[in-house]
Coordinates of C-alpha atoms in Angstrom, one line a residue:
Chain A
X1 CA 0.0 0.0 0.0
X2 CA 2.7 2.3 0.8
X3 CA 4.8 1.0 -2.1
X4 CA 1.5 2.3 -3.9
X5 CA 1.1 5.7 -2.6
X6 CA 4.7 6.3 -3.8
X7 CA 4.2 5.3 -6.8
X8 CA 1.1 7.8 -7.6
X9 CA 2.9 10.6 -5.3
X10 CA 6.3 9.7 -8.3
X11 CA 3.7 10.1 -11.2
X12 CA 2.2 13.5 -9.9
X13 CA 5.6 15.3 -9.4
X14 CA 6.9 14.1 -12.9
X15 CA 3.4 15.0 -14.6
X16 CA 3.6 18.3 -13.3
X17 CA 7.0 18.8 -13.6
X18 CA 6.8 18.2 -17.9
X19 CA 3.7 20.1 -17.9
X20 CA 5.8 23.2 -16.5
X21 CA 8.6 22.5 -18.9
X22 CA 6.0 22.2 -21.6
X23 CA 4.5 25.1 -20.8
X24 CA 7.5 27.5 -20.1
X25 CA 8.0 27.2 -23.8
X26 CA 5.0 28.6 -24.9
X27 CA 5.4 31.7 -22.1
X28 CA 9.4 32.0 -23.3
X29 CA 7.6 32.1 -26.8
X30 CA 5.2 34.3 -26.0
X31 CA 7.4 36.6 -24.3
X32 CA 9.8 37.3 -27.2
X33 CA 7.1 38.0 -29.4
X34 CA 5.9 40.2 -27.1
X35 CA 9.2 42.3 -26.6
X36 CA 9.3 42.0 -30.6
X37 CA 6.0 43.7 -30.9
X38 CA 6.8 46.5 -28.0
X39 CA 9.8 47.0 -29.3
X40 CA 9.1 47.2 -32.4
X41 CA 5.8 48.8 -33.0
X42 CA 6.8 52.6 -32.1
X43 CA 8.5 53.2 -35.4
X44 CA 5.3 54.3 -36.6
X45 CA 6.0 57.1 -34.6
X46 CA 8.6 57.8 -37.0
X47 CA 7.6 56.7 -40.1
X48 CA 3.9 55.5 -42.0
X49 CA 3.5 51.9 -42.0
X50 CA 3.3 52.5 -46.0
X51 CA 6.8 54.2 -46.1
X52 CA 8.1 51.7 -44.0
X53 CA 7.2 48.8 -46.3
X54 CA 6.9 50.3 -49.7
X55 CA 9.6 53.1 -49.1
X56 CA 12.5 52.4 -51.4
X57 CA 15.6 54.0 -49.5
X58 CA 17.3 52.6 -46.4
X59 CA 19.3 55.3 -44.4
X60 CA 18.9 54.6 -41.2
X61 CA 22.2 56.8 -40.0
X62 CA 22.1 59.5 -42.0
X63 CA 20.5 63.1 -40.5
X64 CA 17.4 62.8 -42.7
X65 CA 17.3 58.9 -42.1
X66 CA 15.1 57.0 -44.0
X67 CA 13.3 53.9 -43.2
X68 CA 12.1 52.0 -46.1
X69 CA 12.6 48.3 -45.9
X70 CA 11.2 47.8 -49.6
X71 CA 15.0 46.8 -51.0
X72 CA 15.0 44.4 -47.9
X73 CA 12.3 42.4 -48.7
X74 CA 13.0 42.4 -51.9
X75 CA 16.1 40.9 -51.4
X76 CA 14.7 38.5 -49.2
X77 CA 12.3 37.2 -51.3
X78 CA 14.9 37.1 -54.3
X79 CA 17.2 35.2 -52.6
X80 CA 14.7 33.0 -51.1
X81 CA 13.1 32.6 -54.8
X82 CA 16.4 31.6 -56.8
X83 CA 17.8 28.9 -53.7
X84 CA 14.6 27.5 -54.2
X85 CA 14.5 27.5 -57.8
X86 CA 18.1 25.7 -57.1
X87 CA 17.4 23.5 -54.1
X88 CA 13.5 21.9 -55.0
X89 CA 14.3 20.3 -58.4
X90 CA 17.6 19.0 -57.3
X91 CA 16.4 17.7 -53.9
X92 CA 14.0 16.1 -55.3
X93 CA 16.0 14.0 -57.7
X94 CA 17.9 13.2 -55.1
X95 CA 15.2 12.0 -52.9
X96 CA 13.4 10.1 -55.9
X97 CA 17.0 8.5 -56.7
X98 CA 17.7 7.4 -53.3
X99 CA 14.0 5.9 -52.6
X100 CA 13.4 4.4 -55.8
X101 CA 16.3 3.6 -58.0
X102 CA 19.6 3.4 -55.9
X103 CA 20.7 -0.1 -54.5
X104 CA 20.4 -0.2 -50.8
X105 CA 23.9 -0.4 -49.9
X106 CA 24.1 3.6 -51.9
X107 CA 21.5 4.7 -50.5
X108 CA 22.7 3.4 -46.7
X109 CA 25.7 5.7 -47.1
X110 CA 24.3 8.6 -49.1
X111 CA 21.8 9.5 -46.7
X112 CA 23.7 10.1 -43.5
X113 CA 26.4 11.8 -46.0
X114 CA 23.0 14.2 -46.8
X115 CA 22.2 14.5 -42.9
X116 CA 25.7 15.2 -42.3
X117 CA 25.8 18.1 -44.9
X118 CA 23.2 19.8 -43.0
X119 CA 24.8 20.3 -39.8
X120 CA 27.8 22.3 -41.3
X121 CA 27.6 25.4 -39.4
X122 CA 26.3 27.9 -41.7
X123 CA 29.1 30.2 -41.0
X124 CA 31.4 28.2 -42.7
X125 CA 28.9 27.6 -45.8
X126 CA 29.3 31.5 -46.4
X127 CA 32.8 31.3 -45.3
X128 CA 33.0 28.9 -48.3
X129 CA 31.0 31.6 -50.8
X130 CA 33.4 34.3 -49.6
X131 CA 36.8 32.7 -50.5
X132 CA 35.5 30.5 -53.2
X133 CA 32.5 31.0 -54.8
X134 CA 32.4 34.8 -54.9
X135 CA 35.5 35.1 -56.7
X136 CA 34.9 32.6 -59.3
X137 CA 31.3 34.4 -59.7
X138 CA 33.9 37.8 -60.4
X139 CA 36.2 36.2 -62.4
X140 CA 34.2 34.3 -65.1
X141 CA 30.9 36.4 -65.1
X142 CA 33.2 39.7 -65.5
X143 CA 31.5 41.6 -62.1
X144 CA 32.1 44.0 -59.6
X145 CA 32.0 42.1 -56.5
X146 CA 31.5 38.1 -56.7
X147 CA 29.0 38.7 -53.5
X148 CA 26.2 38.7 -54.5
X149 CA 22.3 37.4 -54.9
X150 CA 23.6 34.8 -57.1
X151 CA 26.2 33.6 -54.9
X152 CA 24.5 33.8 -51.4
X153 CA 21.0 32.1 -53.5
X154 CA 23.5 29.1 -54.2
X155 CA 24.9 28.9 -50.7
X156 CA 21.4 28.7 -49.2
X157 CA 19.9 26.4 -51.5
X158 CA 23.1 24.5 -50.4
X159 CA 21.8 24.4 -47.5
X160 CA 18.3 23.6 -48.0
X161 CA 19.0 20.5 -50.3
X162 CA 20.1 18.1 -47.0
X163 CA 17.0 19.3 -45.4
X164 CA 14.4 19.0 -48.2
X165 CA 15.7 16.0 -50.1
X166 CA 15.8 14.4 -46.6
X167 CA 12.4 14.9 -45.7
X168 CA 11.2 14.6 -49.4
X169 CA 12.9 10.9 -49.3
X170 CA 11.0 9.7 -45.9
X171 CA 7.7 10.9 -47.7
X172 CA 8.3 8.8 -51.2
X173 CA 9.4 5.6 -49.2
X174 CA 6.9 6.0 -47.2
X175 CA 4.1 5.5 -50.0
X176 CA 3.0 1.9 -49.6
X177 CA 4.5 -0.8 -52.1
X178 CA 0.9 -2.1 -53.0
X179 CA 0.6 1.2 -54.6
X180 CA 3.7 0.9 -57.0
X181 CA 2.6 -2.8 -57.8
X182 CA -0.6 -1.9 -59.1
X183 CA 0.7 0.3 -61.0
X184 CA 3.5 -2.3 -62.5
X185 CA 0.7 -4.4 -62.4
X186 CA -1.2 -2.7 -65.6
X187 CA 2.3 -2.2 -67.5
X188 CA 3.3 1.1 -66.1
X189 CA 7.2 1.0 -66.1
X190 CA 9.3 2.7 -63.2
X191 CA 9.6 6.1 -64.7
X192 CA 5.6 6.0 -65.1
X193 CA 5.3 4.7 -61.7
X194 CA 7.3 7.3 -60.0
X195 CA 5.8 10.5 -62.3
X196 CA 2.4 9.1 -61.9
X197 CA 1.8 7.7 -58.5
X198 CA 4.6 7.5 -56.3
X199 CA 5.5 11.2 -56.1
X200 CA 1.9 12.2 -56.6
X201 CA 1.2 10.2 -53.4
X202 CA 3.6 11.6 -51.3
X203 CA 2.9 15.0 -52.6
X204 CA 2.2 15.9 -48.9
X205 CA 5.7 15.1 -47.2
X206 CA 7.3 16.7 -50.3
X207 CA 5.3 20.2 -49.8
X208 CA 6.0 20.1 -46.0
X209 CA 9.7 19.4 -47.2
X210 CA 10.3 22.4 -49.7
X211 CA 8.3 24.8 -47.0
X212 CA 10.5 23.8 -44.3
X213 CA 13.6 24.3 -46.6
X214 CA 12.2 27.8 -47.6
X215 CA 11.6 28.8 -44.3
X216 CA 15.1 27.7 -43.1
X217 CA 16.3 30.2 -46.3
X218 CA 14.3 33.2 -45.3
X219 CA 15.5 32.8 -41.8
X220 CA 19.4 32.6 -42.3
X221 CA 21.2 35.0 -41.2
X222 CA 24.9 34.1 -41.2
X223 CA 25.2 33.0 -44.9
X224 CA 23.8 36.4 -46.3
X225 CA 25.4 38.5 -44.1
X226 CA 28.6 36.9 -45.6
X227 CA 28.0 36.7 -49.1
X228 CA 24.7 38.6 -50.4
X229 CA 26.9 42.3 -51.0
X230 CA 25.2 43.8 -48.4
X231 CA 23.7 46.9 -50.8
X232 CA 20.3 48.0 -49.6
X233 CA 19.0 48.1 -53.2
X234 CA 15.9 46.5 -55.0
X235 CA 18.3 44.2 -57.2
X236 CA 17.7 44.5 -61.3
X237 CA 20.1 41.4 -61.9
X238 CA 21.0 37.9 -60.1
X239 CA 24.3 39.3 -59.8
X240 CA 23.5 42.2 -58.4
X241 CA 24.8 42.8 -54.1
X242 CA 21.4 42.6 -51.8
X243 CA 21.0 43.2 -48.5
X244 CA 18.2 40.7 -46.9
X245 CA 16.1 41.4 -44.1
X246 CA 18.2 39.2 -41.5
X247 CA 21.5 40.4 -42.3
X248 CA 20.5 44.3 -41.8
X249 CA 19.6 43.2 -38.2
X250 CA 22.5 41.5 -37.5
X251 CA 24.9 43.9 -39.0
X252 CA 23.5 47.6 -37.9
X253 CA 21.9 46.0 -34.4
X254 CA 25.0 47.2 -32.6
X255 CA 25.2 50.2 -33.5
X256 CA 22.0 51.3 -33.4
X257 CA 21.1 53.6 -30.0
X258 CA 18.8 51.5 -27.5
X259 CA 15.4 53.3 -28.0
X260 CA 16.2 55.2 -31.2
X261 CA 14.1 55.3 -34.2
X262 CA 17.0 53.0 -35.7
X263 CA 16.6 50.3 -33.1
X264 CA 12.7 50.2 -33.4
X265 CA 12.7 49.4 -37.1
X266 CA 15.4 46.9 -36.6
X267 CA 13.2 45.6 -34.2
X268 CA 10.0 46.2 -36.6
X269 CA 11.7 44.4 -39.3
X270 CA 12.1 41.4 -37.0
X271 CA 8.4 41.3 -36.6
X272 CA 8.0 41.5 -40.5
X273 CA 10.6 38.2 -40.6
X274 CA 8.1 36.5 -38.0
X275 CA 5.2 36.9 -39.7
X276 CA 6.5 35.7 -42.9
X277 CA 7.8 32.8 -41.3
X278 CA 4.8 32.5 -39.3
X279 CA 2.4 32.5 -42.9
X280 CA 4.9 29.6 -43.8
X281 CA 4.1 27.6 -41.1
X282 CA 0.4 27.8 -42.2
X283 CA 0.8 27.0 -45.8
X284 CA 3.0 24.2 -44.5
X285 CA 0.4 23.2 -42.3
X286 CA -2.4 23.5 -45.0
X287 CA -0.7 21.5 -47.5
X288 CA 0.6 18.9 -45.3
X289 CA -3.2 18.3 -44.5
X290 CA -4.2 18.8 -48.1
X291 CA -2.2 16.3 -49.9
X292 CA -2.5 13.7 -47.0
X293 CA -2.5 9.9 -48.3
X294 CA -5.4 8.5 -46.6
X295 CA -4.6 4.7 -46.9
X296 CA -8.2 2.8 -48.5
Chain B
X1 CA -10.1 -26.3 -75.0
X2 CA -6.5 -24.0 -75.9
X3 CA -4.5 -24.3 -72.8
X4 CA -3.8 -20.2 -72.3
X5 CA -1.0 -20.8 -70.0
X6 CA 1.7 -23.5 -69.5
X7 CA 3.7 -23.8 -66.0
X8 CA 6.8 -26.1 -67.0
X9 CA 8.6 -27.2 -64.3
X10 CA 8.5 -24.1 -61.8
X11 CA 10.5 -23.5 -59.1
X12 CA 11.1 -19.6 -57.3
X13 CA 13.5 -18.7 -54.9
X14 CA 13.9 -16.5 -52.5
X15 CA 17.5 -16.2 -51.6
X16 CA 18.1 -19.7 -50.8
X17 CA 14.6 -21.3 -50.2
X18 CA 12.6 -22.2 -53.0
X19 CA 9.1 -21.1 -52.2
X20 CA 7.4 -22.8 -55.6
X21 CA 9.1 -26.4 -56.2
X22 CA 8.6 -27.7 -59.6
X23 CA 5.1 -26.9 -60.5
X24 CA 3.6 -28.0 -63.3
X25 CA 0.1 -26.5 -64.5
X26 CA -1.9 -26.0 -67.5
X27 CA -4.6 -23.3 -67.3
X28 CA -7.2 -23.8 -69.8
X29 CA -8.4 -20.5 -72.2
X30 CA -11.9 -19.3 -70.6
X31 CA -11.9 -20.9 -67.1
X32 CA -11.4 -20.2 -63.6
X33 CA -8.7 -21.9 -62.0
X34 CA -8.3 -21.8 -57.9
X35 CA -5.5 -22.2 -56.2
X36 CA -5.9 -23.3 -52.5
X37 CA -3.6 -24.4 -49.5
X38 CA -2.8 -23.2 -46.3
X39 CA -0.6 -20.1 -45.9
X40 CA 3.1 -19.9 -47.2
X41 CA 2.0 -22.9 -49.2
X42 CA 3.4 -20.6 -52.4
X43 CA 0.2 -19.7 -53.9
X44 CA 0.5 -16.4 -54.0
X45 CA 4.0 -16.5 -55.2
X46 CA 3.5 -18.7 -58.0
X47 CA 0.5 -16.4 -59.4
X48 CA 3.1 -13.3 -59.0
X49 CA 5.5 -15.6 -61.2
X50 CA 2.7 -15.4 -64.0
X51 CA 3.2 -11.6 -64.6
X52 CA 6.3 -11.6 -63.5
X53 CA 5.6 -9.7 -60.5
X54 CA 8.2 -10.8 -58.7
X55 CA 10.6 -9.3 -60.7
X56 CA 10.5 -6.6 -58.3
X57 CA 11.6 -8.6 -55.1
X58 CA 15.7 -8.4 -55.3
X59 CA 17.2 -11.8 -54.3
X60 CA 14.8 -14.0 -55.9
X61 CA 15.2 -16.3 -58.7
X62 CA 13.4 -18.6 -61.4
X63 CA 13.6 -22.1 -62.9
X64 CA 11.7 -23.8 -65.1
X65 CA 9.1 -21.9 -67.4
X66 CA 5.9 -20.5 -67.7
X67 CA 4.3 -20.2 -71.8
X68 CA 1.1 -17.8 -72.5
X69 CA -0.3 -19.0 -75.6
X70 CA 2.7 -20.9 -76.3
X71 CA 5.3 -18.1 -75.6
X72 CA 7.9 -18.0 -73.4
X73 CA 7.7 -15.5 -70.8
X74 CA 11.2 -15.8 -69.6
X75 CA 12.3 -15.4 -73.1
X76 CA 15.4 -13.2 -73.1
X77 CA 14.2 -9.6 -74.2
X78 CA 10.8 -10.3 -73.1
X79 CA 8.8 -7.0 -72.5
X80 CA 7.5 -7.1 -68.8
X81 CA 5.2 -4.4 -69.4
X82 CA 3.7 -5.7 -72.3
X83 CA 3.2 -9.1 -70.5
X84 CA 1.8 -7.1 -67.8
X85 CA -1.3 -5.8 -70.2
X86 CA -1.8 -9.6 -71.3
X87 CA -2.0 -10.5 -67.5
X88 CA -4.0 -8.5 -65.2
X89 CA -3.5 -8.5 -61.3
X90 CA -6.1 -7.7 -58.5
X91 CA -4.7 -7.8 -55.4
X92 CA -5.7 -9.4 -51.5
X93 CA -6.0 -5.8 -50.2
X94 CA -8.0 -3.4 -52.2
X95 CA -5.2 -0.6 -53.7
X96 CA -7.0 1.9 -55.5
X97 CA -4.4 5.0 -56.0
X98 CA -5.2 8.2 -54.3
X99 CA -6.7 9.9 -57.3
X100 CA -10.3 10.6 -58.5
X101 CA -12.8 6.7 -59.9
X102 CA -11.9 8.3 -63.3
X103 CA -8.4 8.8 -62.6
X104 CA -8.1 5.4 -61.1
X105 CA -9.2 3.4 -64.3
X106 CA -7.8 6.2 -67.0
X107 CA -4.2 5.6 -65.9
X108 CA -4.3 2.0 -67.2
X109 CA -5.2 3.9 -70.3
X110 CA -3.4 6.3 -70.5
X111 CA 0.3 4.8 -70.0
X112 CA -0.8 1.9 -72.7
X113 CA -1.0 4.8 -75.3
X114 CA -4.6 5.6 -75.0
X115 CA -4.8 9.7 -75.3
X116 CA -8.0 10.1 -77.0
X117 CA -10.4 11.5 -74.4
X118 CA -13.9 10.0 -75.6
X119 CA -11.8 6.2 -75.7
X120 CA -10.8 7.0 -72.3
X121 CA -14.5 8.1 -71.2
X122 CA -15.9 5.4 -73.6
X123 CA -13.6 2.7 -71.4
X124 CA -14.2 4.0 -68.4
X125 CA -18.0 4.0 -68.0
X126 CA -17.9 0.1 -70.3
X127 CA -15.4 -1.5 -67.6
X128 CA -17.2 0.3 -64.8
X129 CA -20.0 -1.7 -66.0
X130 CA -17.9 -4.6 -66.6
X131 CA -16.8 -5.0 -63.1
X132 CA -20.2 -4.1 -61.5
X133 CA -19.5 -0.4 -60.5
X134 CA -20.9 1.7 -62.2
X135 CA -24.6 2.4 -61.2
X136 CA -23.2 3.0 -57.7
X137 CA -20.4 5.8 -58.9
X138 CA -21.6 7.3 -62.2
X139 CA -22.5 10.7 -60.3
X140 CA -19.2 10.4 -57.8
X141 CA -16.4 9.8 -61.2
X142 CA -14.7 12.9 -60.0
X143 CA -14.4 11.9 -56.1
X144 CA -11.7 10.3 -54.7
X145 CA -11.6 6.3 -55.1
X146 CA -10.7 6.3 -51.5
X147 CA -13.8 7.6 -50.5
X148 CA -15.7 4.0 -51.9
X149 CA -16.3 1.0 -49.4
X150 CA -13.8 -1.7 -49.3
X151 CA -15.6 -3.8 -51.6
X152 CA -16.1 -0.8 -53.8
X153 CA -12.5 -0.3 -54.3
X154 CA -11.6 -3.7 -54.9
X155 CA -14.7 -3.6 -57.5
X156 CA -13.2 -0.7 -58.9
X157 CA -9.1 -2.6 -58.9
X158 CA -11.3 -5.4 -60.9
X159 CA -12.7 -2.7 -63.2
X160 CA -9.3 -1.0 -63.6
X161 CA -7.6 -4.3 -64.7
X162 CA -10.3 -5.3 -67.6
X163 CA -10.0 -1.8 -68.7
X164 CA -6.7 -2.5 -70.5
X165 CA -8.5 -5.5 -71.8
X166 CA -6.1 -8.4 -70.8
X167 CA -6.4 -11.6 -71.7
X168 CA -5.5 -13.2 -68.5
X169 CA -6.3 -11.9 -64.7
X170 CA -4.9 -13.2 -62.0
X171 CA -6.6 -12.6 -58.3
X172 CA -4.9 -13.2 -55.2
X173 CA -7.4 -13.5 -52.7
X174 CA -9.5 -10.7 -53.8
X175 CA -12.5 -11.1 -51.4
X176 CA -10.7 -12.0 -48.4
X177 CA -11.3 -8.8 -46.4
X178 CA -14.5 -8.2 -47.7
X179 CA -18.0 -8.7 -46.0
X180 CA -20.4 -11.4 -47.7
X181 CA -22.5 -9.2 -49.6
X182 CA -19.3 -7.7 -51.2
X183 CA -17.8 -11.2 -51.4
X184 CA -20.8 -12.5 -53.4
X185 CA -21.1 -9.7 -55.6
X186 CA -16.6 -10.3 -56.6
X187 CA -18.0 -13.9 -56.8
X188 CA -20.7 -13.0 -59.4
X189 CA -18.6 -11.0 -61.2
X190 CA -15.8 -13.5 -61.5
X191 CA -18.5 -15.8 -63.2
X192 CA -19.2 -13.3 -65.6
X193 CA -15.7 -12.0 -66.3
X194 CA -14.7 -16.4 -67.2
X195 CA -16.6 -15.9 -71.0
X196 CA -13.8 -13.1 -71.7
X197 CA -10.8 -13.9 -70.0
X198 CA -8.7 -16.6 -68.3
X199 CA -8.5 -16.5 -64.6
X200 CA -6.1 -17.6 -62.1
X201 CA -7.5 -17.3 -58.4
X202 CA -5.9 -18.0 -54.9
X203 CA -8.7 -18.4 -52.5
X204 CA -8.8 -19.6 -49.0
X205 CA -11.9 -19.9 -49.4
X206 CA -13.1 -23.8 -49.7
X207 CA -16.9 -22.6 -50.5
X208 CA -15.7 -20.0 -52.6
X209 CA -13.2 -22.3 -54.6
X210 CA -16.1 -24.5 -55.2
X211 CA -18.6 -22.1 -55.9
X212 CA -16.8 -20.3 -58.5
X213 CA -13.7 -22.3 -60.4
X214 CA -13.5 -24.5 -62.9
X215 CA -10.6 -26.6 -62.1
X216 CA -9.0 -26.2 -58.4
X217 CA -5.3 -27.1 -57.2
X218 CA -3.8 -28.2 -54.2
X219 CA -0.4 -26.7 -52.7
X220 CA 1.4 -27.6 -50.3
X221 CA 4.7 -26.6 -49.2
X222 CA 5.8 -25.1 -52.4
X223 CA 4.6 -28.2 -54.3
X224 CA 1.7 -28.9 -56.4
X225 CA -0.1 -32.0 -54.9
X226 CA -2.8 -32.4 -56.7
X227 CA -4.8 -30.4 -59.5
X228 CA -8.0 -31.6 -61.0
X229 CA -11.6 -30.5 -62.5
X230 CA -13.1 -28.6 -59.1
X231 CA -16.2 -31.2 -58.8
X232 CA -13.4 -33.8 -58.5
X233 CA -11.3 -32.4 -56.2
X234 CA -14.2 -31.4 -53.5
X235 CA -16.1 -34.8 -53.9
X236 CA -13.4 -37.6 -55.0
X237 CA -9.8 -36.1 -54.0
X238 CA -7.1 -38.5 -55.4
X239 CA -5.0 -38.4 -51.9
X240 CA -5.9 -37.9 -48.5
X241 CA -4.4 -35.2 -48.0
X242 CA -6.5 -33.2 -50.3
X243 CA -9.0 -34.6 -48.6
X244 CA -7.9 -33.3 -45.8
X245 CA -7.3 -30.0 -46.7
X246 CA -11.0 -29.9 -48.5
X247 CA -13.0 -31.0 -45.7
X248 CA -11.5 -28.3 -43.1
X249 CA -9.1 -31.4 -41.2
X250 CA -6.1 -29.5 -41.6
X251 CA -4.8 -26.1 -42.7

């Protein structure tokens, strides 16, 4: 009996103890977006929510400083657009090579090589785009500076392949094998097979796959800083210097003054990164649920 | 009567084991041949042998032949995917893709060269009808076969295999996770489907071996122990141990 009491009185400390873990992450969470949103919501005192996004000039420092993020975001979303435009089609022919046409003994030691590739610190990915990438870009393609949107676009989707073709390769070996042999079974061959019902079927994986590969892209920081150029312009060319919305925090943060009109639309420019990210999430979320193989 | 297929001397291996041990069968054009014995007996891996199914399986390994209207169809250079439109498959479990009833039966179609869309809608609705189907999902073509009852979708697998218009279909235990009522009406259907086609069943079924096939044969451990018109084999077995096996002693 007493052995009994111990055992419930055991079972009520750990229950409460992970639900107060469980739980200080949400309030952690909730108090950085907080202190994002107080932080950052004042620059309207200093400039239109209108000017702030659609304004085109980004002088923070200078005695008529100006606070339009427009070139920001545009470089964001181009750099986010081109490593994707690299990354998808490429991870994806890894992933369908691995699942369905290597050998197993290939595909045993190309997988954790892929896993491995995506825990290289990102510093040293742009470390790599600095001393080898951006002057090869200058050299051969004849430019001003070899970092640029081009160069930090390939370093990111780099980065994203391990991630996406990872995920993308659970999803397709994942569809059932009763589906490819019915599909062999009325004369399809492979190719047909995969184009037709394998990828099709794991079409859900695979968009939860690119969107968490995208949303790792908009969200580095390191890599860009390093190699995108670092001009606050709205960028005409692929090989034109950008400066994305991460780097700009990271590399005027420390020297803007605590409470200036500076440090709020750092801080104001963070909250514009969350809720991209944050609308992400959602379309992640919807097309996870969208494409989701019920199995008969 | 033709005999549509020839099994010469079979045996299968997977890795090591032979799972089919010299088998010898000849399937007759037009009728229904069952094959029963208890499970692992090699049934199911003998049928998969017939279209080459097996192919798929790495480690395995064939001896011996099999001849569709006199061909071989381990002839060096033989196209699997053309074999696969002669032999038609429905499976144990119902595996309808994860597209639209249309969808489901217009990708047989379609990957056998058929791109003309009134053929495609012309052999949809005729092997809908052919397998059954149709007056229960004429107004539902667009939804997704998932959405259809078990014995629905394995109506609708039957329908998606005689749309390519084979001449042989083999069924490996077609009905066994279906309810009566859904059993009876694959049952019905198979009677029908026997004036067009050749068909190779694997049943566990006693009743339903004897209800439905034409000749029956006995596995057992990877070997063929007995084969023989169905009436035969139910009321006169040659050995006991069909016997046996018939009248529910073992298995």
């Amino acid at each position: 009996m007493k052995h009994l009491n111990r055992k419930i009185i055991y079972d009520i400390i750990l229950s409460k103890f992970f639900f107060i873990v469980g739980l200080s992450c949400l309030i952690i969470l909730f108090i950085i977006m907080l202190f994002l949103f107080i932080e950052g919501i004042p620059v309207l005192n200093h400039v239109s929510l209108t000017d702030f996004i659609f304004g085109t000039s980004w002088y923070p420092t200078s005695d008529h400083a100006r606070f339009g993020i427009l070139p920001l975001i545009s470089a964001s979303a181009a750099v986010t657009l081109l490593a994707s435009l690299l990354a998808v089609p490429f991870s994806l022919a890894i992933a369908i090579y691995l699942s369905e046409l290597a050998g197993n003994l290939i595909r045993e030691i190309i997988k954790p090589v892929i896993e491995i590739i995506a825990s290289i610190p990102s510093v040293i990915i742009g470390f790599f785009g600095m001393v080898v990438v951006a002057p090869f870009l200058q050299n051969n393609f004849d430019l001003d500076t070899g970092l640029n949107l081009f160069n930090a676009a390939l370093m990111l989707a780099f980065m994203a392949v391990p991630t996406i073709a990872s995920i993308c390769e659970d999803a397709i070996s994942s569809v059932p094998a009763s589906l490819k042999e019915a599909s062999y079974a009325l004369g399809a061959n492979r190719w047909q097979t995969i184009y037709h019902i394998t990828v099709p079927a794991a079409l859900s994986g695979i968009w939860t796959a690119i969107i968490l590969g995208i949303s790792r892209v908009i969200g580095e920081t390191m890599v860009v800083l390093m190699v995108a150029g670092g001009a606050a312009i709205i960028p005409l060319s692929i090989f034109d210097p950008v400066r994305p919305l991460t780097s700009n925090i990271a590399a005027e943060m420390a020297e803007a003054a605590v409470g200036g009109p500076h440090y709020r639309a750092l801080f104001a420019i963070g909250i514009i990164l969350f809720i991209i990210t944050f609308i992400f999430n959602i379309i992640a979320d919807y097309l996870s649920g969208k494409y989701k193989f019920k199995e008969g | 009567m033709n005999d549509k297929v020839i099994i010469n001397d079979l045996t299968f291996y997977y890795g090591n084991n032979s799972a089919v041990k010299n088998v010898n069968i000849r399937v007759q054009e037009n009728s229904v041949l069952a094959l029963i014995g208890p499970s692992g007996c090699g049934k199911s891996t003998l049928i998969r042998c017939i279209n080459r199914m097996n192919d798929i399986i790495p480690a395995t390994r064939t001896e011996g032949d099999i001849l569709i209207d006199g061909g071989s169809i381990y002839a060096d250079k033989y196209n699997v995917s053309d074999l696969r439109r002669r032999v038609g498959m429905v499976f144990q479990k119902s595996n309808p893709f994860p597209k639209s009833v249309f969808e489901n039966i217009a990708y047989g179609l379609k990957i056998n060269g058929i791109k003309n869309k009134y053929d495609i809608e012309t052999r949809v609705e005729k092997s809908l009808k052919g397998a059954a189907l149709w007056d229960e999902v004429k107004d539902r073509l667009d939804d997704s076969a998932l959405g259809l009852s078990g014995g629905q979708q394995q109506r609708l697998c039957i329908a998606r295999t005689i749309a390519i218009e084979p001449e042989i279909i083999l069924m490996d235990e077609p009905a066994s996770a279906l309810d009566p009522i859904s059993t009876q009406k694959i049952e019905e259907l198979i009677q029908d489907l026997k004036a067009k086609y050749t068909i190779i069943i694997v049943t566990h079924n006693m009743q339903q071996a004897a209800r439905i096939s034409d000749f029956t044969a006995f596995m057992y451990m990877g070997n063929l122990i007995e084969i023989n018109n169905t009436e035969a084999i139910f009321t006169k077995p040659g050995l006991e141990m069909t016997e046996n096996y018939v009248t529910g002693k073992f298995g």
